[in-house]
Tab-separated table of C-alpha atoms and ligand atoms in Angstrom:
chain	number	residue	atom	x	y	z
J	1	MET	CA	17.349	-8.988	-7.622
J	2	ILE	CA	19.632	-6.009	-7.143
J	3	LYS	CA	20.326	-4.625	-10.626
J	4	ASP	CA	22.469	-1.704	-9.636
J	5	GLU	CA	23.894	-1.892	-6.131
J	6	SER	CA	25.697	1.451	-6.002
J	7	THR	CA	22.698	3.460	-7.277
J	8	LEU	CA	20.450	1.620	-4.832
J	9	ASN	CA	22.811	2.384	-1.939
J	10	VAL	CA	22.730	6.084	-2.802
J	11	MET	CA	18.918	5.992	-3.015
J	12	VAL	CA	18.596	4.175	0.317
J	13	GLU	CA	20.954	6.627	2.051
J	14	THR	CA	19.113	9.602	0.541
J	15	VAL	CA	15.762	8.242	1.736
J	16	GLN	CA	17.180	7.539	5.224
J	17	LYS	CA	18.295	11.181	5.444
J	18	PHE	CA	14.976	12.443	4.044
J	19	VAL	CA	13.044	10.381	6.597
J	20	LYS	CA	15.129	11.648	9.490
J	21	GLU	CA	15.383	15.301	8.507
J	22	ARG	CA	12.178	16.032	6.607
J	23	LEU	CA	9.474	13.442	7.303
J	24	ILE	CA	9.727	12.523	10.976
J	25	PRO	CA	9.784	16.166	12.116
J	26	PHE	CA	6.563	16.797	10.135
J	27	GLU	CA	4.625	13.625	10.866
J	28	GLU	CA	2.730	14.851	13.925
J	29	GLN	CA	1.699	18.060	12.158
J	30	CYS	CA	0.570	16.152	9.040
J	31	SER	CA	-1.522	13.822	11.148
J	32	GLU	CA	-3.144	16.609	13.167
J	33	ASN	CA	-3.888	18.699	10.037
J	34	ASP	CA	-4.904	15.640	7.998
J	35	GLU	CA	-2.710	17.011	5.239
J	36	ILE	CA	0.843	16.701	3.934
J	37	PRO	CA	2.386	20.072	2.992
J	38	HIS	CA	2.944	20.618	-0.740
J	39	GLU	CA	6.651	21.222	-0.266
J	40	ILE	CA	7.100	17.719	1.201
J	41	ILE	CA	5.207	16.176	-1.713
J	42	ASP	CA	7.378	18.175	-4.126
J	43	GLU	CA	10.495	16.827	-2.431
J	44	MET	CA	9.114	13.295	-2.760
J	45	ARG	CA	8.618	13.974	-6.481
J	46	GLU	CA	12.189	15.212	-6.847
J	47	LEU	CA	13.492	12.052	-5.191
J	48	GLY	CA	11.673	9.974	-7.819
J	49	LEU	CA	9.596	8.204	-5.185
J	50	PHE	CA	6.399	8.223	-7.274
J	51	GLY	CA	8.091	6.263	-10.025
J	52	LEU	CA	9.930	3.545	-8.088
J	53	SER	CA	8.208	0.667	-9.891
J	54	ILE	CA	7.504	2.303	-13.253
J	55	PRO	CA	9.864	1.160	-16.046
J	56	GLU	CA	12.634	3.550	-17.090
J	57	GLU	CA	11.282	3.730	-20.648
J	58	TYR	CA	8.250	5.523	-19.166
J	59	ASP	CA	10.395	7.841	-17.040
J	60	GLY	CA	10.223	5.823	-13.818
J	61	LEU	CA	13.178	4.500	-11.828
J	62	GLY	CA	12.424	0.969	-12.997
J	63	LEU	CA	13.527	-0.651	-9.745
J	64	THR	CA	13.267	-4.394	-9.346
J	65	LEU	CA	10.888	-5.426	-6.561
J	66	GLU	CA	13.832	-6.256	-4.287
J	67	GLU	CA	15.258	-2.777	-4.866
J	68	GLU	CA	11.839	-1.165	-4.306
J	69	ILE	CA	11.462	-3.094	-1.044
J	70	ASN	CA	14.851	-1.806	0.158
J	71	VAL	CA	13.673	1.780	-0.389
J	72	VAL	CA	10.265	1.156	1.201
J	73	LEU	CA	11.844	-0.402	4.311
J	74	GLU	CA	13.549	2.959	4.916
J	75	LEU	CA	10.733	5.284	3.817
J	76	CYS	CA	8.238	3.574	6.123
J	77	GLN	CA	10.247	4.356	9.203
J	78	ALA	CA	8.373	7.650	9.010
J	79	SER	CA	4.599	7.752	9.414
J	80	PRO	CA	2.847	5.451	6.884
J	81	ILE	CA	0.943	8.421	5.447
J	82	PHE	CA	4.019	9.554	3.521
J	83	ARG	CA	4.218	6.165	1.803
J	84	SER	CA	0.481	6.380	1.205
J	85	VAL	CA	0.952	9.468	-1.004
J	86	ILE	CA	3.237	7.565	-3.380
J	87	GLY	CA	1.666	4.171	-2.630
J	88	THR	CA	-0.953	4.073	-5.360
J	89	ASN	CA	1.446	5.344	-8.069
J	90	VAL	CA	4.053	2.749	-7.075
J	91	GLY	CA	1.409	0.075	-6.523
J	92	ILE	CA	-2.243	-0.524	-7.252
J	93	GLY	CA	-2.967	2.757	-9.080
J	94	ALA	CA	-0.321	2.193	-11.764
J	95	LEU	CA	0.467	-1.521	-11.844
J	96	GLY	CA	-2.596	-2.473	-13.891
J	97	ILE	CA	-1.239	-0.286	-16.700
J	98	VAL	CA	2.349	-1.510	-16.225
J	99	ILE	CA	1.343	-5.180	-16.233
J	100	ASP	CA	-1.509	-5.333	-18.769
J	101	GLY	CA	-1.807	-1.899	-20.436
J	102	THR	CA	-1.445	-1.234	-24.158
J	103	GLU	CA	1.570	0.724	-25.380
J	104	GLU	CA	-0.681	3.731	-25.902
J	105	GLN	CA	-2.046	3.547	-22.332
J	106	LYS	CA	1.472	3.205	-20.951
J	107	LYS	CA	2.684	6.243	-22.894
J	108	LYS	CA	-0.339	8.293	-21.871
J	109	TYR	CA	-0.266	7.648	-18.131
J	110	LEU	CA	2.994	6.158	-16.873
J	111	PRO	CA	5.362	9.134	-17.305
J	112	LYS	CA	2.940	11.405	-15.421
J	113	LEU	CA	2.403	8.794	-12.700
J	114	ALA	CA	6.172	8.302	-12.420
J	115	SER	CA	6.838	12.004	-11.926
J	116	GLY	CA	3.964	12.411	-9.478
J	117	GLU	CA	2.325	14.955	-11.764
J	118	ILE	CA	-0.821	12.844	-11.488
J	119	ILE	CA	-2.050	10.371	-8.877
J	120	GLY	CA	-3.506	6.996	-9.775
J	121	SER	CA	-6.177	5.187	-7.806
J	122	PHE	CA	-7.533	1.607	-7.759
J	123	ALA	CA	-11.307	1.310	-7.593
J	124	LEU	CA	-12.192	-2.332	-6.932
J	125	THR	CA	-14.076	-2.442	-3.615
J	126	GLU	CA	-17.809	-1.706	-3.494
J	127	PRO	CA	-20.352	-1.375	-0.679
J	128	ASP	CA	-21.367	-5.025	-1.215
J	129	ALA	CA	-18.137	-6.415	-2.684
J	130	GLY	CA	-15.114	-6.297	-0.364
J	131	SER	CA	-13.361	-9.620	0.223
J	132	ASP	CA	-15.569	-11.169	-2.470
J	133	ALA	CA	-14.234	-8.823	-5.121
J	134	ALA	CA	-15.490	-10.974	-8.021
J	135	SER	CA	-19.097	-10.276	-6.997
J	136	LEU	CA	-18.795	-6.585	-7.856
J	137	ARG	CA	-21.879	-4.948	-9.372
J	138	THR	CA	-20.624	-1.809	-11.097
J	139	SER	CA	-21.833	-2.227	-14.667
J	140	ALA	CA	-20.254	-1.233	-17.960
J	141	VAL	CA	-22.733	-1.400	-20.813
J	142	LYS	CA	-21.498	-1.143	-24.380
J	143	ASP	CA	-22.923	1.744	-26.374
J	144	GLY	CA	-21.326	2.011	-29.814
J	145	ASP	CA	-17.613	2.476	-29.332
J	146	HIS	CA	-18.141	3.565	-25.712
J	147	TYR	CA	-19.100	1.960	-22.402
J	148	VAL	CA	-21.472	3.492	-19.866
J	149	LEU	CA	-20.409	2.864	-16.268
J	150	ASN	CA	-22.756	2.837	-13.277
J	151	GLY	CA	-21.967	1.937	-9.662
J	152	THR	CA	-20.260	2.990	-6.457
J	153	LYS	CA	-16.714	2.174	-5.396
J	154	ARG	CA	-15.940	2.317	-1.676
J	155	PHE	CA	-12.900	3.182	0.505
J	156	ILE	CA	-10.816	4.219	-2.481
J	157	THR	CA	-7.352	5.271	-1.323
J	158	ASN	CA	-6.086	8.586	-2.723
J	159	ALA	CA	-9.323	9.073	-4.703
J	160	PRO	CA	-9.643	12.718	-3.574
J	161	GLU	CA	-6.251	13.461	-5.167
J	162	ALA	CA	-6.475	11.096	-8.141
J	163	SER	CA	-6.466	12.048	-11.814
J	164	VAL	CA	-6.892	8.512	-13.144
J	165	PHE	CA	-8.924	5.669	-11.672
J	166	THR	CA	-8.556	1.986	-12.509
J	167	VAL	CA	-12.248	1.081	-12.276
J	168	PHE	CA	-13.332	-2.552	-12.259
J	169	ALA	CA	-16.776	-3.057	-13.792
J	170	ARG	CA	-18.893	-5.906	-15.126
J	171	THR	CA	-19.004	-5.868	-18.925
J	172	ASN	CA	-20.789	-9.209	-19.151
J	173	PRO	CA	-23.808	-9.428	-16.813
J	174	ASP	CA	-24.360	-13.065	-17.806
J	175	ILE	CA	-21.087	-14.052	-16.141
J	176	LYS	CA	-21.625	-13.438	-12.427
J	177	GLY	CA	-18.047	-14.044	-11.280
J	178	ALA	CA	-14.552	-12.984	-12.251
J	179	GLY	CA	-14.869	-13.639	-15.999
J	180	GLY	CA	-17.415	-10.865	-16.563
J	181	ILE	CA	-15.176	-8.107	-15.205
J	182	SER	CA	-13.099	-5.576	-17.151
J	183	ALA	CA	-10.697	-2.870	-15.917
J	184	PHE	CA	-11.218	0.678	-17.204
J	185	LEU	CA	-8.988	3.741	-17.014
J	186	VAL	CA	-11.286	6.622	-16.137
J	187	ASP	CA	-9.956	10.160	-16.036
J	188	LYS	CA	-10.936	12.662	-13.360
J	189	GLY	CA	-13.383	15.163	-14.860
J	190	THR	CA	-15.153	12.564	-17.013
J	191	PRO	CA	-18.849	13.525	-16.851
J	192	GLY	CA	-20.680	11.141	-14.508
J	193	LEU	CA	-17.686	10.518	-12.224
J	194	SER	CA	-17.925	12.112	-8.787
J	195	LEU	CA	-16.463	11.622	-5.319
J	196	GLY	CA	-18.064	11.004	-1.929
J	197	ARG	CA	-17.044	12.740	1.276
J	198	ASN	CA	-13.615	12.192	2.796
J	199	GLU	CA	-14.011	9.333	5.271
J	200	LYS	CA	-13.020	9.973	8.904
J	201	LYS	CA	-10.594	7.155	9.638
J	202	MET	CA	-9.176	5.546	12.790
J	203	GLY	CA	-5.650	6.447	11.732
J	204	GLN	CA	-3.372	7.337	8.822
J	205	TRP	CA	-4.651	10.902	9.028
J	206	GLY	CA	-3.163	12.841	6.132
J	207	GLY	CA	-3.986	9.980	3.750
J	208	HIS	CA	-7.422	10.259	2.166
J	209	VAL	CA	-10.149	7.796	1.242
J	210	CYS	CA	-13.603	8.292	-0.278
J	211	ASP	CA	-16.279	6.760	-2.507
J	212	VAL	CA	-16.004	7.015	-6.284
J	213	ILE	CA	-19.452	7.281	-7.842
J	214	LEU	CA	-20.136	6.439	-11.492
J	215	ASP	CA	-23.433	7.728	-12.790
J	216	ASN	CA	-23.834	7.120	-16.527
J	217	CYS	CA	-20.118	7.749	-16.916
J	218	ARG	CA	-19.190	7.295	-20.607
J	219	VAL	CA	-15.711	6.141	-21.484
J	220	PRO	CA	-14.293	5.014	-24.843
J	221	ALA	CA	-13.748	1.303	-25.442
J	222	SER	CA	-10.044	2.133	-25.703
J	223	ALA	CA	-10.112	2.852	-21.932
J	224	ILE	CA	-10.214	-0.875	-21.118
J	225	ILE	CA	-6.801	-1.892	-19.829
J	226	GLY	CA	-5.097	-3.846	-22.605
J	227	GLU	CA	-8.246	-3.215	-24.664
J	228	LYS	CA	-9.324	-6.733	-23.631
J	229	GLU	CA	-12.760	-7.361	-22.153
J	230	GLY	CA	-13.327	-9.893	-19.381
J	231	VAL	CA	-9.801	-10.123	-17.983
J	232	GLY	CA	-10.019	-7.250	-15.486
J	233	PHE	CA	-10.239	-9.509	-12.432
J	234	LYS	CA	-7.037	-11.276	-13.423
J	235	THR	CA	-5.371	-7.892	-13.823
J	236	ALA	CA	-6.524	-7.000	-10.291
J	237	MET	CA	-5.131	-10.245	-8.874
J	238	LYS	CA	-1.767	-9.787	-10.636
J	239	VAL	CA	-1.569	-6.231	-9.295
J	240	LEU	CA	-2.374	-7.425	-5.774
J	241	ASP	CA	0.224	-10.218	-5.905
J	242	LYS	CA	2.910	-7.594	-6.292
J	243	SER	CA	1.427	-4.855	-4.138
J	244	ARG	CA	0.802	-7.153	-1.160
J	245	THR	CA	4.546	-7.771	-1.007
J	246	HIS	CA	5.055	-4.003	-1.036
J	247	ILE	CA	2.547	-3.608	1.834
J	248	ALA	CA	4.377	-6.305	3.794
J	249	ALA	CA	7.550	-4.198	3.433
J	250	VAL	CA	5.628	-1.134	4.614
J	251	CYS	CA	4.710	-3.125	7.751
J	252	VAL	CA	8.345	-4.105	8.354
J	253	GLY	CA	9.477	-0.477	7.986
J	254	ALA	CA	6.808	0.752	10.402
J	255	ALA	CA	7.556	-2.023	12.901
J	256	THR	CA	11.259	-1.131	12.823
J	257	ARG	CA	10.457	2.460	13.772
J	258	ILE	CA	7.940	1.469	16.453
J	259	LEU	CA	10.449	-0.894	18.074
J	260	ASP	CA	13.091	1.819	17.953
J	261	GLU	CA	10.717	4.172	19.814
J	262	ALA	CA	9.955	1.477	22.403
J	263	LEU	CA	13.629	0.590	22.887
J	264	ARG	CA	14.693	4.206	23.400
J	265	TYR	CA	11.915	4.698	25.909
J	266	ALA	CA	12.823	1.500	27.756
J	267	VAL	CA	16.448	2.584	28.044
J	268	ASP	CA	15.548	6.100	29.302
J	269	ARG	CA	12.638	5.335	31.581
J	270	LYS	CA	13.579	4.418	35.152
J	271	GLN	CA	11.438	2.515	37.635
J	272	PHE	CA	12.556	0.702	40.788
J	273	ASN	CA	15.842	2.658	40.433
J	274	LYS	CA	16.856	1.282	37.068
J	275	PRO	CA	15.966	1.556	33.380
J	276	ILE	CA	12.932	-0.567	32.590
J	277	ALA	CA	15.027	-2.101	29.763
J	278	ASP	CA	16.874	-4.000	32.515
J	279	PHE	CA	13.729	-5.922	33.416
J	280	GLN	CA	13.384	-9.291	31.746
J	281	LEU	CA	9.659	-8.949	31.085
J	282	ILE	CA	10.379	-5.783	29.060
J	283	GLN	CA	13.319	-7.521	27.386
J	284	ALA	CA	11.023	-10.351	26.309
J	285	MET	CA	8.736	-7.890	24.522
J	286	LEU	CA	11.686	-6.168	22.855
J	287	ALA	CA	13.230	-9.461	21.780
J	288	ASP	CA	9.997	-10.962	20.429
J	289	SER	CA	9.441	-7.820	18.365
J	290	LYS	CA	13.005	-7.856	17.023
J	291	ALA	CA	12.772	-11.532	16.030
J	292	GLU	CA	9.403	-11.098	14.333
J	293	ILE	CA	10.561	-8.041	12.383
J	294	TYR	CA	13.597	-9.989	11.225
J	295	ALA	CA	11.431	-12.904	10.115
J	296	ALA	CA	9.056	-10.637	8.174
J	297	ARG	CA	11.956	-8.793	6.570
J	298	CYS	CA	13.442	-12.073	5.333
J	299	MET	CA	10.058	-13.179	3.963
J	300	VAL	CA	9.494	-9.941	2.062
J	301	LEU	CA	12.955	-9.869	0.524
J	302	GLU	CA	12.767	-13.541	-0.462
J	303	THR	CA	9.345	-13.004	-2.074
J	304	ALA	CA	10.655	-9.981	-3.972
J	305	ARG	CA	13.612	-11.974	-5.290
J	306	LYS	CA	11.252	-14.677	-6.517
J	307	TYR	CA	9.076	-12.049	-8.238
J	308	ASP	CA	12.139	-10.582	-9.938
J	309	LEU	CA	12.898	-14.056	-11.320
J	310	LYS	CA	9.399	-13.917	-12.881
J	311	LYS	CA	8.087	-16.728	-10.690
J	312	ASN	CA	4.541	-16.936	-9.336
J	313	ILE	CA	4.454	-15.335	-5.862
J	314	SER	CA	0.751	-15.632	-5.088
J	315	THR	CA	1.407	-17.811	-2.005
J	316	GLU	CA	4.540	-15.977	-0.851
J	317	SER	CA	3.063	-12.488	-1.174
J	318	SER	CA	0.013	-13.549	0.840
J	319	CYS	CA	2.274	-15.230	3.445
J	320	SER	CA	4.352	-12.035	3.681
J	321	LYS	CA	1.359	-9.717	3.903
J	322	LEU	CA	-0.392	-11.954	6.447
J	323	PHE	CA	2.634	-12.341	8.687
J	324	ALA	CA	3.989	-8.786	8.396
J	325	SER	CA	0.652	-7.027	8.938
J	326	GLU	CA	-0.203	-9.166	11.975
J	327	MET	CA	3.387	-8.737	13.204
J	328	VAL	CA	3.371	-4.929	13.047
J	329	CYS	CA	0.170	-4.825	15.094
J	330	ARG	CA	1.751	-7.058	17.757
J	331	VAL	CA	4.881	-4.881	17.768
J	332	ALA	CA	2.752	-1.726	18.124
J	333	ASP	CA	0.738	-3.303	20.929
J	334	ARG	CA	3.910	-4.277	22.820
J	335	ALA	CA	5.315	-0.785	22.279
J	336	VAL	CA	2.232	0.762	23.895
J	337	GLN	CA	2.688	-1.701	26.760
J	338	ILE	CA	6.358	-0.775	27.190
J	339	LEU	CA	5.525	2.942	27.220
J	340	GLY	CA	2.733	2.318	29.733
J	341	GLY	CA	0.459	5.314	30.241
J	342	SER	CA	2.643	7.372	27.887
J	343	GLY	CA	1.879	4.946	25.074
J	344	TYR	CA	-1.756	6.024	25.264
J	345	ILE	CA	-0.923	9.713	24.981
J	346	ARG	CA	-0.847	11.647	21.729
J	347	ASP	CA	2.551	13.242	22.507
J	348	TYR	CA	4.227	9.919	21.750
J	349	ALA	CA	4.543	8.626	18.186
J	350	VAL	CA	3.739	5.106	19.390
J	351	GLU	CA	0.101	6.077	20.041
J	352	ARG	CA	-0.281	7.300	16.447
J	353	PHE	CA	1.504	4.309	14.916
J	354	TYR	CA	-0.713	1.942	16.924
J	355	ARG	CA	-3.768	3.391	15.148
J	356	ASP	CA	-2.047	3.791	11.782
J	357	VAL	CA	-0.865	0.192	11.412
J	358	ARG	CA	-4.267	-1.364	12.110
J	359	LEU	CA	-5.213	-0.725	8.493
J	360	PHE	CA	-2.596	-3.128	7.159
J	361	ARG	CA	-4.568	-6.185	8.329
J	362	LEU	CA	-7.552	-4.936	6.331
J	363	TYR	CA	-6.696	-3.396	2.995
J	364	GLU	CA	-5.327	-5.105	-0.101
J	365	GLY	CA	-7.029	-8.210	1.314
J	366	THR	CA	-7.747	-8.949	4.974
J	367	SER	CA	-5.622	-11.446	6.909
J	368	GLN	CA	-8.417	-13.966	6.425
J	369	ILE	CA	-8.282	-13.507	2.625
J	370	GLN	CA	-4.508	-14.058	2.720
J	371	GLN	CA	-5.077	-17.290	4.685
J	372	LEU	CA	-7.662	-18.355	2.123
J	373	ILE	CA	-5.306	-17.684	-0.814
J	374	ILE	CA	-2.417	-19.550	0.849
J	375	ALA	CA	-4.527	-22.580	1.716
J	376	ARG	CA	-6.210	-22.684	-1.709
J	377	ASN	CA	-2.832	-22.642	-3.436
J	378	MET	CA	-1.580	-25.426	-1.132
J	379	ILE	CA	-4.611	-27.585	-1.906
J	380	LYS	CA	-4.339	-26.872	-5.653
J	381	ASP	CA	-0.715	-28.035	-5.585
J	382	VAL	CA	-1.648	-31.505	-4.291
J	383	SER	CA	-4.892	-31.962	-6.251
M	401	LIG	N1	-2.961	-14.067	-10.758
M	401	LIG	C1	-3.600	-14.272	-11.955
M	401	LIG	N2	-4.860	-14.763	-12.033
M	401	LIG	C2	-5.477	-15.072	-10.875
M	401	LIG	C3	-4.871	-14.897	-9.623
M	401	LIG	C4	-3.545	-14.381	-9.592
M	401	LIG	N3	-2.911	-14.200	-8.427
M	401	LIG	N4	-5.724	-15.270	-8.651
M	401	LIG	C5	-6.841	-15.693	-9.279
M	401	LIG	N5	-6.681	-15.554	-10.623
M	401	LIG	C6	-7.634	-15.929	-11.673
M	401	LIG	C7	-8.032	-17.400	-11.479
M	401	LIG	O1	-7.126	-18.265	-12.152
M	401	LIG	C8	-9.412	-17.439	-12.108
M	401	LIG	O2	-9.290	-17.508	-13.511
M	401	LIG	P1	-10.053	-18.679	-14.348
M	401	LIG	O3	-11.504	-18.424	-14.097
M	401	LIG	O4	-9.641	-18.440	-15.764
M	401	LIG	O5	-9.590	-19.954	-13.767
M	401	LIG	C9	-9.977	-16.060	-11.778
M	401	LIG	O6	-8.853	-15.213	-11.522
M	401	LIG	C10	-10.879	-16.091	-10.570
M	401	LIG	O7	-10.124	-16.583	-9.486
M	401	LIG	P2	-10.820	-17.243	-8.225
M	401	LIG	O8	-11.809	-18.280	-8.664
M	401	LIG	O9	-9.754	-17.661	-7.283
M	401	LIG	O10	-11.639	-15.986	-7.642
M	401	LIG	P3	-12.520	-15.843	-6.367
M	401	LIG	O11	-13.757	-15.123	-6.707
M	401	LIG	O12	-12.680	-17.159	-5.673
M	401	LIG	O13	-11.677	-14.824	-5.426
M	401	LIG	C11	-10.024	-13.996	-3.914
M	401	LIG	C12	-10.401	-14.951	-5.065
M	401	LIG	C13	-10.841	-14.211	-2.672
M	401	LIG	C14	-8.586	-14.336	-3.647
M	401	LIG	C15	-10.162	-12.526	-4.415
M	401	LIG	O14	-11.509	-12.158	-4.562
M	401	LIG	C16	-9.489	-11.526	-3.493
M	401	LIG	O15	-8.278	-11.315	-3.563
M	401	LIG	N6	-10.267	-10.872	-2.616
M	401	LIG	C17	-9.768	-9.783	-1.812
M	401	LIG	C18	-9.874	-8.512	-2.581
M	401	LIG	C19	-8.997	-7.456	-2.043
M	401	LIG	O16	-7.827	-7.653	-1.789
M	401	LIG	N7	-9.589	-6.305	-1.870
M	401	LIG	C20	-8.875	-5.168	-1.446
M	401	LIG	C21	-9.079	-4.117	-2.452
M	401	LIG	S1	-7.656	-3.314	-2.931
M	401	LIG	S2	-7.308	-2.073	-1.461
């Protein structure tokens, strides 16, 4: 749903310009230094990018999901690490509060998340609980009007920068699955909360991931999202339904850029006395990529419209994330093929994107988990 077309058009044009003039020229440097300069992050704050999905009453832009997707499709034509900086505030690091938080929790955190003054992070995964998130072991034991948290969270995006962590922990050890889990808001600096080392990743250098360790970390009972015990897993699933659609849009944006790089190269590069773009085998790769990007774009926008109508998008968001994340990896692979030896060389953005996009088939649920969700929903519908 597009609430305000003219404001959205201005936002989209501003982001297009920002991507072209500020982000793309810096992306190689950010990747090599594994860091995004503060001035770029400040500019992202000024543009309101941290608050795209946060309601206006809490100082965000309050975009509908369709509007957010339109912005993301442009932003992600620069390296995915720039989206990663705002990604947890727009998505998993803030949505738990937006969807299920109490008024007090919303007032405390959302304005600061919207402005980018603080970074939010989503701590669900554990060393022994990845795809099977409901088997998580981090414990939260009640002690008076507090809970004591113990456990380790793994591969937590933006944890090194985060000021507030949505930590999923088991409040009822007698319920082994989803029902025993609660979601806590844990502030950086809480005694007992510490971080592991920055992981060395295959790609997306400039975006940071580490363990979050909870060692007798005491938090007040009022830190439970919505102040309701035992519904944390459902909060996580609701967050992921929305954020997987956002990730699918990230994939479409990245694929658009990668194809643009491949097309320009194919038009410039001459072999056998003509541009390689004139060869039908190259044209097939360009055309397949174009068609697949178009398909994914339609899926993401359609899913967003359904979400904005307050319909259940569990199946559609998984379909979009599955298709778009697999698609962007195929597009990146073809781009490397079109560039030939140059596609394997660091001087070309395609080499970096090829590594960067591999993550999308893994996080926020692997492709296999998306398949599982889609099929389960299909079976449920006929049972
Ligand atoms: N919205 C609301 N509630 C949901 C839901 C959704 N989309 N999906 C599931 N639930 C509810 C179910 O209705 C069920 O509630 P009841 O017990 O009251 O019926 C509860 O949550 C448990 O659901 P389910 O039985 O389907 O849970 P499973 O343990 O079988 O796990 C999957 C489901 C595999 C889908 C889940 O663990 C998952 O998404 N795994 C991947 C995790 C992930 O994405 N990790 C990445 C970390 S973030 S970077």
